[in-house]
Amino acid sequence: MLTSEQLIDEYFVENRNRVLEVAAFLDRLDRADESGQSVLDFRLRAFGEALSTLSAPALADPAGSRLNRIQELLSDPTTEPIPALDRKSARGAYDLWSAEARQ
Amino acid sequence: MNYIDHHAHMVSRTTDDYEKMALSGCVAVTEPAFWAGWDRSSADGFDDYFRQLTVAEPQRAAAYRMQHYSWLAMNPKEADNRELSKEVLKRIPKFIGCPTVLGIGEIGLNRITRNEVDTFREQVEMAIQYKQLILIHTPHLEDKKKGTRICIEVLRQYPELKPENVLIDHAEEHTLEMILEHGYWAGLTLYPMTKLSAVRAVDIVEVFGPGRICVAGACDWGPSDSLAVPRFIMEMKRRHHAEELIQRVVFDNPVQFLGQSANFKVAPRAREVSPAMA
Ligand SMILES: [Zn+2]
């Protein structure tokens, strides 16, 4: 295993680039989104929560790692199979907001 | 370094990929039956696909001195179609006797519909009846945790099924614990975009240890890398992990899991015996 200093030396530049890619994606959305509606998209809402998690402190419990918390908030929290096929592929986030609104 | 790729859809690949994999140390691939990227119109299409998996691909692999094994199944992407699934399941037993078939797979869930669960359950029962290993596809993205949990709930309804005969694939950080704690094998199938990366797979080995974990490269018709396992090996080296640990994950582990089928012929590594012990 690498020390923290070795990890920074080895992985900083590629992760610096990842942060810039995310920033560029959000700026691109702003430029395209004249009505300001994109923030209401469930995927973008989940994305925003994921970004807040990135800057939150890590928890001691491994289940509380930033990565696990983000996996959880991007996951479907329901427990039962759906009655019929709705689409062929997953969309990357669960629409918690419209599910709440339906209740 | 010799390695085995336990999840490689070689029907989607050109011969150049066989060559690259052989050059990079791949000694065997195992190919689960999966979706072609479009829905087949009849069960006859599956008959031809199963012949391709059991006859044509082993010959292509042999040209590069690689062994090719396969898994048979109605895949989760078409498993919601119950009528088609029942027809496909009727055609599987005649292929089970082929000398390179290791088991039933990849079965599992896609959007987690009731129909998909029924088709999954029937294929688990078929594997038990014919004493076959099982390779499970878990859903991607937001469906993964729910889908993995439901697959495990179904598996646990069959006490005669040994957990060590089952590999649950497409595992990620949030599903590893439930897979390993119930005694199943976990597959880390790596992709260049959108799914698990080699960097995170190495993190997983660091956090969970190397036990009952196998790594693969998918080699499917979508974005995927036939050299994903060598990239995992390179990432392990980048973190200064020992050759012995890397060999365990990319060779010993798949040999141990797949070797539970009498059809799997890759021999375990010879243990080095020091002169004093000889
Ligand atoms: Zn697959």
mmCIF file of C-alpha atoms and ligand atoms in Angstrom:
data_model
loop_
_atom_site.group_PDB
_atom_site.id
_atom_site.type_symbol
_atom_site.label_atom_id
_atom_site.label_comp_id
_atom_site.label_asym_id
_atom_site.label_seq_id
_atom_site.Cartn_x
_atom_site.Cartn_y
_atom_site.Cartn_z
ATOM 1 C CA MET A 1 0.000 0.000 0.000
ATOM 2 C CA LEU A 2 1.140 3.534 -0.680
ATOM 3 C CA THR A 3 1.583 6.239 1.940
ATOM 4 C CA SER A 4 -0.673 9.288 1.761
ATOM 5 C CA GLU A 5 2.200 11.314 0.341
ATOM 6 C CA GLN A 6 2.834 8.702 -2.367
ATOM 7 C CA LEU A 7 -0.904 8.615 -3.163
ATOM 8 C CA ILE A 8 -0.980 12.381 -3.653
ATOM 9 C CA ASP A 9 2.136 12.292 -5.844
ATOM 10 C CA GLU A 10 0.753 9.447 -7.931
ATOM 11 C CA TYR A 11 -2.950 10.354 -8.199
ATOM 12 C CA PHE A 12 -3.300 14.135 -7.774
ATOM 13 C CA VAL A 13 -3.022 15.139 -11.416
ATOM 14 C CA GLU A 14 -5.571 12.655 -12.760
ATOM 15 C CA ASN A 15 -8.063 13.574 -10.030
ATOM 16 C CA ARG A 16 -7.455 17.292 -10.583
ATOM 17 C CA ASN A 17 -8.560 16.590 -14.137
ATOM 18 C CA ARG A 18 -11.690 14.749 -12.962
ATOM 19 C CA VAL A 19 -12.747 17.738 -10.855
ATOM 20 C CA LEU A 20 -12.261 20.033 -13.867
ATOM 21 C CA GLU A 21 -14.382 17.680 -16.022
ATOM 22 C CA VAL A 22 -17.252 17.912 -13.497
ATOM 23 C CA ALA A 23 -16.951 21.708 -13.352
ATOM 24 C CA ALA A 24 -17.007 21.895 -17.156
ATOM 25 C CA PHE A 25 -20.137 19.688 -17.269
ATOM 26 C CA LEU A 26 -21.974 21.979 -14.830
ATOM 27 C CA ASP A 27 -20.887 25.132 -16.706
ATOM 28 C CA ARG A 28 -22.011 23.566 -20.010
ATOM 29 C CA LEU A 29 -25.403 22.852 -18.462
ATOM 30 C CA ASP A 30 -25.696 26.459 -17.246
ATOM 31 C CA ARG A 31 -24.954 27.772 -20.723
ATOM 32 C CA ALA A 32 -27.625 25.532 -22.250
ATOM 33 C CA ASP A 33 -30.236 25.960 -19.543
ATOM 34 C CA GLU A 34 -31.904 29.330 -20.209
ATOM 35 C CA SER A 35 -34.962 28.516 -18.106
ATOM 36 C CA GLY A 36 -32.971 27.266 -15.096
ATOM 37 C CA GLN A 37 -35.056 24.092 -15.040
ATOM 38 C CA SER A 38 -32.214 21.569 -15.186
ATOM 39 C CA VAL A 39 -31.676 21.778 -11.413
ATOM 40 C CA LEU A 40 -35.084 20.098 -11.065
ATOM 41 C CA ASP A 41 -33.990 17.008 -12.997
ATOM 42 C CA PHE A 42 -33.784 14.135 -10.479
ATOM 43 C CA ARG A 43 -30.372 13.101 -11.800
ATOM 44 C CA LEU A 44 -29.002 16.599 -11.282
ATOM 45 C CA ARG A 45 -30.503 16.771 -7.800
ATOM 46 C CA ALA A 46 -28.792 13.507 -6.878
ATOM 47 C CA PHE A 47 -25.600 14.783 -8.497
ATOM 48 C CA GLY A 48 -25.734 17.915 -6.324
ATOM 49 C CA GLU A 49 -26.080 15.801 -3.184
ATOM 50 C CA ALA A 50 -23.160 13.657 -4.331
ATOM 51 C CA LEU A 51 -21.020 16.784 -4.698
ATOM 52 C CA SER A 52 -21.900 17.887 -1.149
ATOM 53 C CA THR A 53 -20.863 14.447 0.074
ATOM 54 C CA LEU A 54 -17.468 14.853 -1.591
ATOM 55 C CA SER A 55 -16.620 17.811 0.597
ATOM 56 C CA ALA A 56 -18.071 16.267 3.787
ATOM 57 C CA PRO A 57 -15.688 14.573 6.223
ATOM 58 C CA ALA A 58 -15.256 10.784 5.898
ATOM 59 C CA LEU A 59 -16.906 8.754 8.665
ATOM 60 C CA ALA A 60 -14.906 6.184 10.629
ATOM 61 C CA ASP A 61 -17.260 3.322 9.678
ATOM 62 C CA PRO A 62 -16.278 1.946 6.209
ATOM 63 C CA ALA A 63 -19.989 1.976 5.258
ATOM 64 C CA GLY A 64 -19.810 5.732 5.816
ATOM 65 C CA SER A 65 -17.070 6.289 3.250
ATOM 66 C CA ARG A 66 -17.806 9.066 0.789
ATOM 67 C CA LEU A 67 -18.018 6.495 -1.974
ATOM 68 C CA ASN A 68 -20.567 4.317 -0.152
ATOM 69 C CA ARG A 69 -22.685 7.323 0.780
ATOM 70 C CA ILE A 70 -22.740 8.436 -2.867
ATOM 71 C CA GLN A 71 -23.549 4.893 -4.056
ATOM 72 C CA GLU A 72 -26.475 4.895 -1.586
ATOM 73 C CA LEU A 73 -27.878 8.225 -2.663
ATOM 74 C CA LEU A 74 -27.693 7.180 -6.324
ATOM 75 C CA SER A 75 -29.474 3.854 -5.592
ATOM 76 C CA ASP A 76 -33.115 2.821 -5.801
ATOM 77 C CA PRO A 77 -34.197 2.526 -2.131
ATOM 78 C CA THR A 78 -37.295 0.400 -2.859
ATOM 79 C CA THR A 79 -37.285 -3.297 -1.995
ATOM 80 C CA GLU A 80 -39.881 -5.003 -4.226
ATOM 81 C CA PRO A 81 -39.665 -6.048 -7.895
ATOM 82 C CA ILE A 82 -41.602 -3.744 -10.232
ATOM 83 C CA PRO A 83 -44.800 -5.205 -11.735
ATOM 84 C CA ALA A 84 -43.842 -4.706 -15.400
ATOM 85 C CA LEU A 85 -40.875 -3.717 -17.527
ATOM 86 C CA ASP A 86 -40.761 0.090 -17.840
ATOM 87 C CA ARG A 87 -37.570 0.528 -19.895
ATOM 88 C CA LYS A 88 -34.569 -1.528 -20.907
ATOM 89 C CA SER A 89 -31.785 0.338 -19.106
ATOM 90 C CA ALA A 90 -31.120 2.106 -15.829
ATOM 91 C CA ARG A 91 -30.760 5.909 -15.759
ATOM 92 C CA GLY A 92 -28.090 6.321 -13.097
ATOM 93 C CA ALA A 93 -30.164 7.780 -10.264
ATOM 94 C CA TYR A 94 -33.507 7.067 -8.621
ATOM 95 C CA ASP A 95 -36.248 9.674 -8.893
ATOM 96 C CA LEU A 96 -36.800 10.065 -5.186
ATOM 97 C CA TRP A 97 -38.462 13.449 -5.596
ATOM 98 C CA SER A 98 -41.309 12.439 -7.857
ATOM 99 C CA ALA A 99 -41.760 9.248 -5.816
ATOM 100 C CA GLU A 100 -42.168 11.429 -2.711
ATOM 101 C CA ALA A 101 -44.476 13.773 -4.555
ATOM 102 C CA ARG A 102 -46.714 10.855 -5.523
ATOM 103 C CA GLN A 103 -47.280 9.872 -1.893
ATOM 104 C CA MET B 1 1.715 -12.660 -15.697
ATOM 105 C CA ASN B 2 -0.770 -15.432 -16.465
ATOM 106 C CA TYR B 3 -4.402 -14.569 -15.835
ATOM 107 C CA ILE B 4 -7.938 -15.801 -16.468
ATOM 108 C CA ASP B 5 -10.765 -13.534 -17.629
ATOM 109 C CA HIS B 6 -13.943 -15.141 -16.246
ATOM 110 C CA HIS B 7 -16.346 -12.734 -17.986
ATOM 111 C CA ALA B 8 -15.538 -12.094 -21.633
ATOM 112 C CA HIS B 9 -18.181 -11.890 -24.390
ATOM 113 C CA MET B 10 -15.807 -12.963 -27.137
ATOM 114 C CA VAL B 11 -18.575 -13.326 -29.748
ATOM 115 C CA SER B 12 -18.496 -9.504 -29.866
ATOM 116 C CA ARG B 13 -14.747 -9.413 -30.478
ATOM 117 C CA THR B 14 -12.458 -9.725 -33.446
ATOM 118 C CA THR B 15 -9.660 -12.251 -33.558
ATOM 119 C CA ASP B 16 -7.255 -9.369 -32.839
ATOM 120 C CA ASP B 17 -8.652 -9.268 -29.305
ATOM 121 C CA TYR B 18 -7.927 -12.964 -28.811
ATOM 122 C CA GLU B 19 -4.387 -12.271 -29.944
ATOM 123 C CA LYS B 20 -3.921 -9.233 -27.656
ATOM 124 C CA MET B 21 -5.282 -11.158 -24.690
ATOM 125 C CA ALA B 22 -3.028 -14.154 -25.397
ATOM 126 C CA LEU B 23 -0.010 -11.841 -25.771
ATOM 127 C CA SER B 24 -0.823 -10.204 -22.422
ATOM 128 C CA GLY B 25 -0.895 -13.524 -20.523
ATOM 129 C CA CYS B 26 -4.543 -14.628 -20.725
ATOM 130 C CA VAL B 27 -4.612 -18.430 -20.573
ATOM 131 C CA ALA B 28 -8.396 -18.906 -20.456
ATOM 132 C CA VAL B 29 -11.623 -16.978 -20.898
ATOM 133 C CA THR B 30 -15.087 -17.957 -19.753
ATOM 134 C CA GLU B 31 -17.979 -16.508 -21.717
ATOM 135 C CA PRO B 32 -21.425 -16.062 -20.175
ATOM 136 C CA ALA B 33 -24.454 -16.034 -22.457
ATOM 137 C CA PHE B 34 -25.811 -12.514 -22.711
ATOM 138 C CA TRP B 35 -27.940 -10.023 -24.618
ATOM 139 C CA ALA B 36 -26.796 -9.240 -28.162
ATOM 140 C CA GLY B 37 -27.606 -5.517 -27.826
ATOM 141 C CA TRP B 38 -30.970 -6.128 -29.491
ATOM 142 C CA ASP B 39 -33.824 -8.529 -28.719
ATOM 143 C CA ARG B 40 -33.781 -11.813 -30.605
ATOM 144 C CA SER B 41 -36.989 -12.665 -32.436
ATOM 145 C CA SER B 42 -37.182 -16.353 -31.536
ATOM 146 C CA ALA B 43 -35.675 -19.127 -29.430
ATOM 147 C CA ASP B 44 -34.026 -20.516 -32.575
ATOM 148 C CA GLY B 45 -31.634 -17.556 -32.436
ATOM 149 C CA PHE B 46 -30.490 -18.779 -29.026
ATOM 150 C CA ASP B 47 -29.823 -22.269 -30.396
ATOM 151 C CA ASP B 48 -27.344 -20.804 -32.855
ATOM 152 C CA TYR B 49 -25.862 -18.562 -30.160
ATOM 153 C CA PHE B 50 -25.302 -21.548 -27.853
ATOM 154 C CA ARG B 51 -23.593 -23.431 -30.718
ATOM 155 C CA GLN B 52 -21.396 -20.403 -31.271
ATOM 156 C CA LEU B 53 -20.469 -20.399 -27.562
ATOM 157 C CA THR B 54 -19.799 -24.128 -27.332
ATOM 158 C CA VAL B 55 -18.275 -24.893 -30.752
ATOM 159 C CA ALA B 56 -17.038 -21.839 -32.652
ATOM 160 C CA GLU B 57 -15.468 -19.739 -29.862
ATOM 161 C CA PRO B 58 -13.378 -22.580 -28.351
ATOM 162 C CA GLN B 59 -11.864 -23.062 -31.835
ATOM 163 C CA ARG B 60 -11.093 -19.333 -32.253
ATOM 164 C CA ALA B 61 -9.449 -19.277 -28.817
ATOM 165 C CA ALA B 62 -7.444 -22.430 -29.497
ATOM 166 C CA ALA B 63 -5.762 -20.724 -32.458
ATOM 167 C CA TYR B 64 -4.060 -18.493 -29.841
ATOM 168 C CA ARG B 65 -3.460 -21.354 -27.388
ATOM 169 C CA MET B 66 -6.150 -19.986 -25.088
ATOM 170 C CA GLN B 67 -8.838 -22.100 -23.476
ATOM 171 C CA HIS B 68 -12.451 -20.989 -23.945
ATOM 172 C CA TYR B 69 -15.316 -22.029 -21.649
ATOM 173 C CA SER B 70 -18.948 -20.943 -21.619
ATOM 174 C CA TRP B 71 -22.053 -20.454 -19.507
ATOM 175 C CA LEU B 72 -25.583 -20.956 -20.850
ATOM 176 C CA ALA B 73 -28.633 -18.930 -19.947
ATOM 177 C CA MET B 74 -31.558 -16.767 -20.802
ATOM 178 C CA ASN B 75 -29.963 -13.383 -20.128
ATOM 179 C CA PRO B 76 -31.568 -10.821 -17.768
ATOM 180 C CA LYS B 77 -32.128 -8.238 -20.538
ATOM 181 C CA GLU B 78 -34.576 -10.539 -22.338
ATOM 182 C CA ALA B 79 -35.764 -12.482 -19.279
ATOM 183 C CA ASP B 80 -38.849 -10.323 -18.783
ATOM 184 C CA ASN B 81 -40.280 -12.054 -21.861
ATOM 185 C CA ARG B 82 -41.595 -15.158 -20.108
ATOM 186 C CA GLU B 83 -42.782 -16.928 -23.238
ATOM 187 C CA LEU B 84 -39.408 -16.622 -24.950
ATOM 188 C CA SER B 85 -37.598 -17.486 -21.703
ATOM 189 C CA LYS B 86 -39.495 -20.751 -21.319
ATOM 190 C CA GLU B 87 -38.588 -21.746 -24.896
ATOM 191 C CA VAL B 88 -34.924 -20.873 -24.376
ATOM 192 C CA LEU B 89 -34.754 -22.813 -21.108
ATOM 193 C CA LYS B 90 -36.031 -25.931 -22.884
ATOM 194 C CA ARG B 91 -33.025 -25.716 -25.242
ATOM 195 C CA ILE B 92 -30.311 -25.366 -22.601
ATOM 196 C CA PRO B 93 -30.087 -28.967 -21.262
ATOM 197 C CA LYS B 94 -28.883 -30.398 -24.572
ATOM 198 C CA PHE B 95 -25.852 -28.072 -24.439
ATOM 199 C CA ILE B 96 -25.005 -28.754 -20.784
ATOM 200 C CA GLY B 97 -23.149 -31.923 -21.772
ATOM 201 C CA CYS B 98 -20.693 -29.984 -23.966
ATOM 202 C CA PRO B 99 -17.121 -30.413 -22.678
ATOM 203 C CA THR B 100 -16.473 -26.666 -22.231
ATOM 204 C CA VAL B 101 -19.688 -25.678 -20.447
ATOM 205 C CA LEU B 102 -19.132 -24.625 -16.821
ATOM 206 C CA GLY B 103 -22.614 -23.699 -15.702
ATOM 207 C CA ILE B 104 -25.682 -21.497 -15.943
ATOM 208 C CA GLY B 105 -25.052 -17.804 -16.527
ATOM 209 C CA GLU B 106 -25.244 -14.987 -16.734
ATOM 210 C CA ILE B 107 -28.630 -15.115 -15.086
ATOM 211 C CA GLY B 108 -30.019 -12.436 -12.815
ATOM 212 C CA LEU B 109 -31.875 -9.179 -13.013
ATOM 213 C CA ASN B 110 -31.940 -6.116 -15.250
ATOM 214 C CA ARG B 111 -34.824 -3.778 -14.308
ATOM 215 C CA ILE B 112 -35.932 -6.108 -11.466
ATOM 216 C CA THR B 113 -39.394 -7.001 -12.750
ATOM 217 C CA ARG B 114 -41.511 -9.842 -11.356
ATOM 218 C CA ASN B 115 -41.047 -11.707 -14.651
ATOM 219 C CA GLU B 116 -37.258 -11.351 -14.449
ATOM 220 C CA VAL B 117 -37.321 -12.767 -10.904
ATOM 221 C CA ASP B 118 -39.402 -15.757 -12.096
ATOM 222 C CA THR B 119 -36.994 -16.490 -14.973
ATOM 223 C CA PHE B 120 -34.034 -16.138 -12.598
ATOM 224 C CA ARG B 121 -35.595 -18.566 -10.121
ATOM 225 C CA GLU B 122 -36.220 -21.181 -12.837
ATOM 226 C CA GLN B 123 -32.592 -20.994 -13.945
ATOM 227 C CA VAL B 124 -31.297 -21.354 -10.377
ATOM 228 C CA GLU B 125 -33.415 -24.507 -10.166
ATOM 229 C CA MET B 126 -31.986 -25.745 -13.476
ATOM 230 C CA ALA B 127 -28.436 -25.234 -12.195
ATOM 231 C CA ILE B 128 -29.245 -27.211 -9.055
ATOM 232 C CA GLN B 129 -30.901 -29.999 -11.056
ATOM 233 C CA TYR B 130 -27.940 -30.355 -13.445
ATOM 234 C CA LYS B 131 -25.273 -29.690 -10.761
ATOM 235 C CA GLN B 132 -23.892 -26.635 -12.552
ATOM 236 C CA LEU B 133 -22.000 -23.589 -11.285
ATOM 237 C CA ILE B 134 -23.910 -20.297 -11.427
ATOM 238 C CA LEU B 135 -22.738 -16.906 -12.708
ATOM 239 C CA ILE B 136 -25.019 -14.008 -11.824
ATOM 240 C CA HIS B 137 -25.417 -10.640 -13.563
ATOM 241 C CA THR B 138 -26.502 -7.891 -11.201
ATOM 242 C CA PRO B 139 -28.129 -4.732 -12.559
ATOM 243 C CA HIS B 140 -26.076 -1.626 -13.237
ATOM 244 C CA LEU B 141 -26.321 1.886 -11.809
ATOM 245 C CA GLU B 142 -29.226 2.731 -9.484
ATOM 246 C CA ASP B 143 -30.660 -0.796 -9.704
ATOM 247 C CA LYS B 144 -27.555 -2.629 -8.474
ATOM 248 C CA LYS B 145 -28.034 -2.705 -4.720
ATOM 249 C CA LYS B 146 -31.730 -3.625 -4.856
ATOM 250 C CA GLY B 147 -31.089 -6.212 -7.587
ATOM 251 C CA THR B 148 -28.179 -7.842 -5.762
ATOM 252 C CA ARG B 149 -30.202 -8.074 -2.564
ATOM 253 C CA ILE B 150 -33.175 -9.695 -4.349
ATOM 254 C CA CYS B 151 -30.875 -12.187 -6.152
ATOM 255 C CA ILE B 152 -29.394 -13.208 -2.798
ATOM 256 C CA GLU B 153 -32.880 -13.542 -1.262
ATOM 257 C CA VAL B 154 -33.856 -15.943 -4.056
ATOM 258 C CA LEU B 155 -30.608 -17.960 -3.808
ATOM 259 C CA ARG B 156 -31.063 -18.366 -0.063
ATOM 260 C CA GLN B 157 -34.411 -20.043 -0.634
ATOM 261 C CA TYR B 158 -32.459 -23.073 -1.947
ATOM 262 C CA PRO B 159 -30.541 -24.575 1.000
ATOM 263 C CA GLU B 160 -29.171 -27.324 -1.274
ATOM 264 C CA LEU B 161 -27.287 -24.693 -3.289
ATOM 265 C CA LYS B 162 -23.717 -24.249 -2.045
ATOM 266 C CA PRO B 163 -22.797 -20.533 -1.931
ATOM 267 C CA GLU B 164 -19.239 -21.334 -3.083
ATOM 268 C CA ASN B 165 -20.708 -22.597 -6.390
ATOM 269 C CA VAL B 166 -22.119 -19.140 -7.172
ATOM 270 C CA LEU B 167 -20.303 -16.044 -8.454
ATOM 271 C CA ILE B 168 -22.249 -12.789 -8.222
ATOM 272 C CA ASP B 169 -20.811 -10.476 -10.841
ATOM 273 C CA HIS B 170 -20.739 -6.722 -11.438
ATOM 274 C CA ALA B 171 -20.140 -6.256 -7.716
ATOM 275 C CA GLU B 172 -19.281 -2.750 -6.524
ATOM 276 C CA GLU B 173 -18.378 -1.169 -3.203
ATOM 277 C CA HIS B 174 -21.956 -1.097 -1.890
ATOM 278 C CA THR B 175 -22.740 -4.743 -2.787
ATOM 279 C CA LEU B 176 -19.451 -6.508 -1.903
ATOM 280 C CA GLU B 177 -20.236 -6.993 1.749
ATOM 281 C CA MET B 178 -23.609 -8.700 1.244
ATOM 282 C CA ILE B 179 -22.133 -10.995 -1.437
ATOM 283 C CA LEU B 180 -19.103 -12.078 0.589
ATOM 284 C CA GLU B 181 -20.867 -12.376 3.948
ATOM 285 C CA HIS B 182 -23.234 -15.002 2.495
ATOM 286 C CA GLY B 183 -20.311 -17.063 1.152
ATOM 287 C CA TYR B 184 -20.660 -16.284 -2.576
ATOM 288 C CA TRP B 185 -17.820 -15.315 -4.916
ATOM 289 C CA ALA B 186 -17.765 -11.711 -6.129
ATOM 290 C CA GLY B 187 -16.921 -10.684 -9.690
ATOM 291 C CA LEU B 188 -15.391 -7.274 -10.388
ATOM 292 C CA THR B 189 -16.007 -6.744 -14.095
ATOM 293 C CA LEU B 190 -14.218 -3.607 -15.245
ATOM 294 C CA TYR B 191 -15.278 -1.026 -17.809
ATOM 295 C CA PRO B 192 -13.540 2.059 -19.216
ATOM 296 C CA MET B 193 -16.589 4.295 -18.598
ATOM 297 C CA THR B 194 -19.779 4.373 -16.494
ATOM 298 C CA LYS B 195 -19.088 1.288 -14.338
ATOM 299 C CA LEU B 196 -16.341 -0.136 -12.116
ATOM 300 C CA SER B 197 -12.770 0.966 -12.969
ATOM 301 C CA ALA B 198 -9.462 -0.804 -12.335
ATOM 302 C CA VAL B 199 -8.508 1.919 -9.828
ATOM 303 C CA ARG B 200 -11.627 1.272 -7.720
ATOM 304 C CA ALA B 201 -11.218 -2.499 -8.093
ATOM 305 C CA VAL B 202 -7.777 -2.211 -6.484
ATOM 306 C CA ASP B 203 -9.339 -0.113 -3.695
ATOM 307 C CA ILE B 204 -11.846 -2.927 -3.175
ATOM 308 C CA VAL B 205 -9.078 -5.538 -2.884
ATOM 309 C CA GLU B 206 -7.293 -3.261 -0.379
ATOM 310 C CA VAL B 207 -10.437 -2.784 1.731
ATOM 311 C CA PHE B 208 -11.996 -6.273 1.507
ATOM 312 C CA GLY B 209 -8.890 -8.429 0.939
ATOM 313 C CA PRO B 210 -8.396 -10.844 -1.987
ATOM 314 C CA GLY B 211 -10.635 -13.698 -0.770
ATOM 315 C CA ARG B 212 -13.356 -14.893 -3.191
ATOM 316 C CA ILE B 213 -12.821 -11.958 -5.586
ATOM 317 C CA CYS B 214 -12.263 -12.406 -9.353
ATOM 318 C CA VAL B 215 -11.587 -9.670 -11.919
ATOM 319 C CA ALA B 216 -12.766 -9.570 -15.550
ATOM 320 C CA GLY B 217 -12.973 -7.293 -18.574
ATOM 321 C CA ALA B 218 -16.460 -7.910 -20.080
ATOM 322 C CA CYS B 219 -15.280 -7.793 -23.734
ATOM 323 C CA ASP B 220 -18.852 -7.049 -24.753
ATOM 324 C CA TRP B 221 -20.364 -5.137 -27.689
ATOM 325 C CA GLY B 222 -20.444 -1.856 -25.724
ATOM 326 C CA PRO B 223 -17.548 0.226 -24.406
ATOM 327 C CA SER B 224 -15.262 -2.342 -22.774
ATOM 328 C CA ASP B 225 -11.601 -3.263 -22.843
ATOM 329 C CA SER B 226 -10.227 -6.693 -23.727
ATOM 330 C CA LEU B 227 -7.089 -5.763 -21.719
ATOM 331 C CA ALA B 228 -8.962 -4.732 -18.565
ATOM 332 C CA VAL B 229 -7.374 -7.463 -16.416
ATOM 333 C CA PRO B 230 -3.795 -6.499 -17.448
ATOM 334 C CA ARG B 231 -4.742 -2.892 -16.592
ATOM 335 C CA PHE B 232 -5.887 -4.107 -13.160
ATOM 336 C CA ILE B 233 -2.536 -5.893 -12.773
ATOM 337 C CA MET B 234 -0.734 -2.676 -13.718
ATOM 338 C CA GLU B 235 -2.798 -0.703 -11.210
ATOM 339 C CA MET B 236 -1.953 -3.243 -8.474
ATOM 340 C CA LYS B 237 1.743 -2.784 -9.304
ATOM 341 C CA ARG B 238 1.332 0.997 -9.243
ATOM 342 C CA ARG B 239 0.182 0.603 -5.620
ATOM 343 C CA HIS B 240 3.268 -1.542 -4.883
ATOM 344 C CA HIS B 241 1.283 -4.745 -4.240
ATOM 345 C CA ALA B 242 3.256 -8.006 -4.249
ATOM 346 C CA GLU B 243 3.235 -10.288 -7.303
ATOM 347 C CA GLU B 244 1.919 -13.101 -5.100
ATOM 348 C CA LEU B 245 -1.184 -11.099 -4.133
ATOM 349 C CA ILE B 246 -1.814 -10.090 -7.749
ATOM 350 C CA GLN B 247 -1.474 -13.712 -8.940
ATOM 351 C CA ARG B 248 -3.925 -14.796 -6.302
ATOM 352 C CA VAL B 249 -6.599 -12.401 -7.577
ATOM 353 C CA VAL B 250 -6.130 -12.842 -11.333
ATOM 354 C CA PHE B 251 -5.212 -16.538 -11.484
ATOM 355 C CA ASP B 252 -5.554 -18.586 -8.271
ATOM 356 C CA ASN B 253 -9.009 -17.254 -7.374
ATOM 357 C CA PRO B 254 -10.634 -17.946 -10.763
ATOM 358 C CA VAL B 255 -8.954 -21.375 -10.893
ATOM 359 C CA GLN B 256 -10.410 -22.166 -7.469
ATOM 360 C CA PHE B 257 -13.930 -21.032 -8.371
ATOM 361 C CA LEU B 258 -14.077 -22.360 -11.938
ATOM 362 C CA GLY B 259 -12.213 -25.565 -11.007
ATOM 363 C CA GLN B 260 -15.309 -26.651 -9.103
ATOM 364 C CA SER B 261 -16.559 -27.700 -12.547
ATOM 365 C CA ALA B 262 -14.921 -30.918 -13.784
ATOM 366 C CA ASN B 263 -14.908 -29.375 -17.283
ATOM 367 C CA PHE B 264 -12.436 -26.627 -16.293
ATOM 368 C CA LYS B 265 -8.940 -27.849 -17.161
ATOM 369 C CA VAL B 266 -6.567 -25.023 -16.139
ATOM 370 C CA ALA B 267 -4.239 -26.487 -13.499
ATOM 371 C CA PRO B 268 -3.520 -24.556 -10.289
ATOM 372 C CA ARG B 269 -0.090 -22.959 -10.048
ATOM 373 C CA ALA B 270 2.572 -25.325 -8.765
ATOM 374 C CA ARG B 271 3.469 -24.276 -5.245
ATOM 375 C CA GLU B 272 7.124 -23.390 -5.033
ATOM 376 C CA VAL B 273 8.880 -25.685 -2.600
ATOM 377 C CA SER B 274 12.121 -24.444 -1.114
ATOM 378 C CA PRO B 275 15.120 -26.876 -1.312
ATOM 379 C CA ALA B 276 15.044 -27.277 2.476
ATOM 380 C CA MET B 277 11.439 -28.510 2.326
ATOM 381 C CA ALA B 278 11.869 -30.751 -0.725
HETATM 382 ZN ZN ZN C 1 -21.727 -9.978 -19.254
#
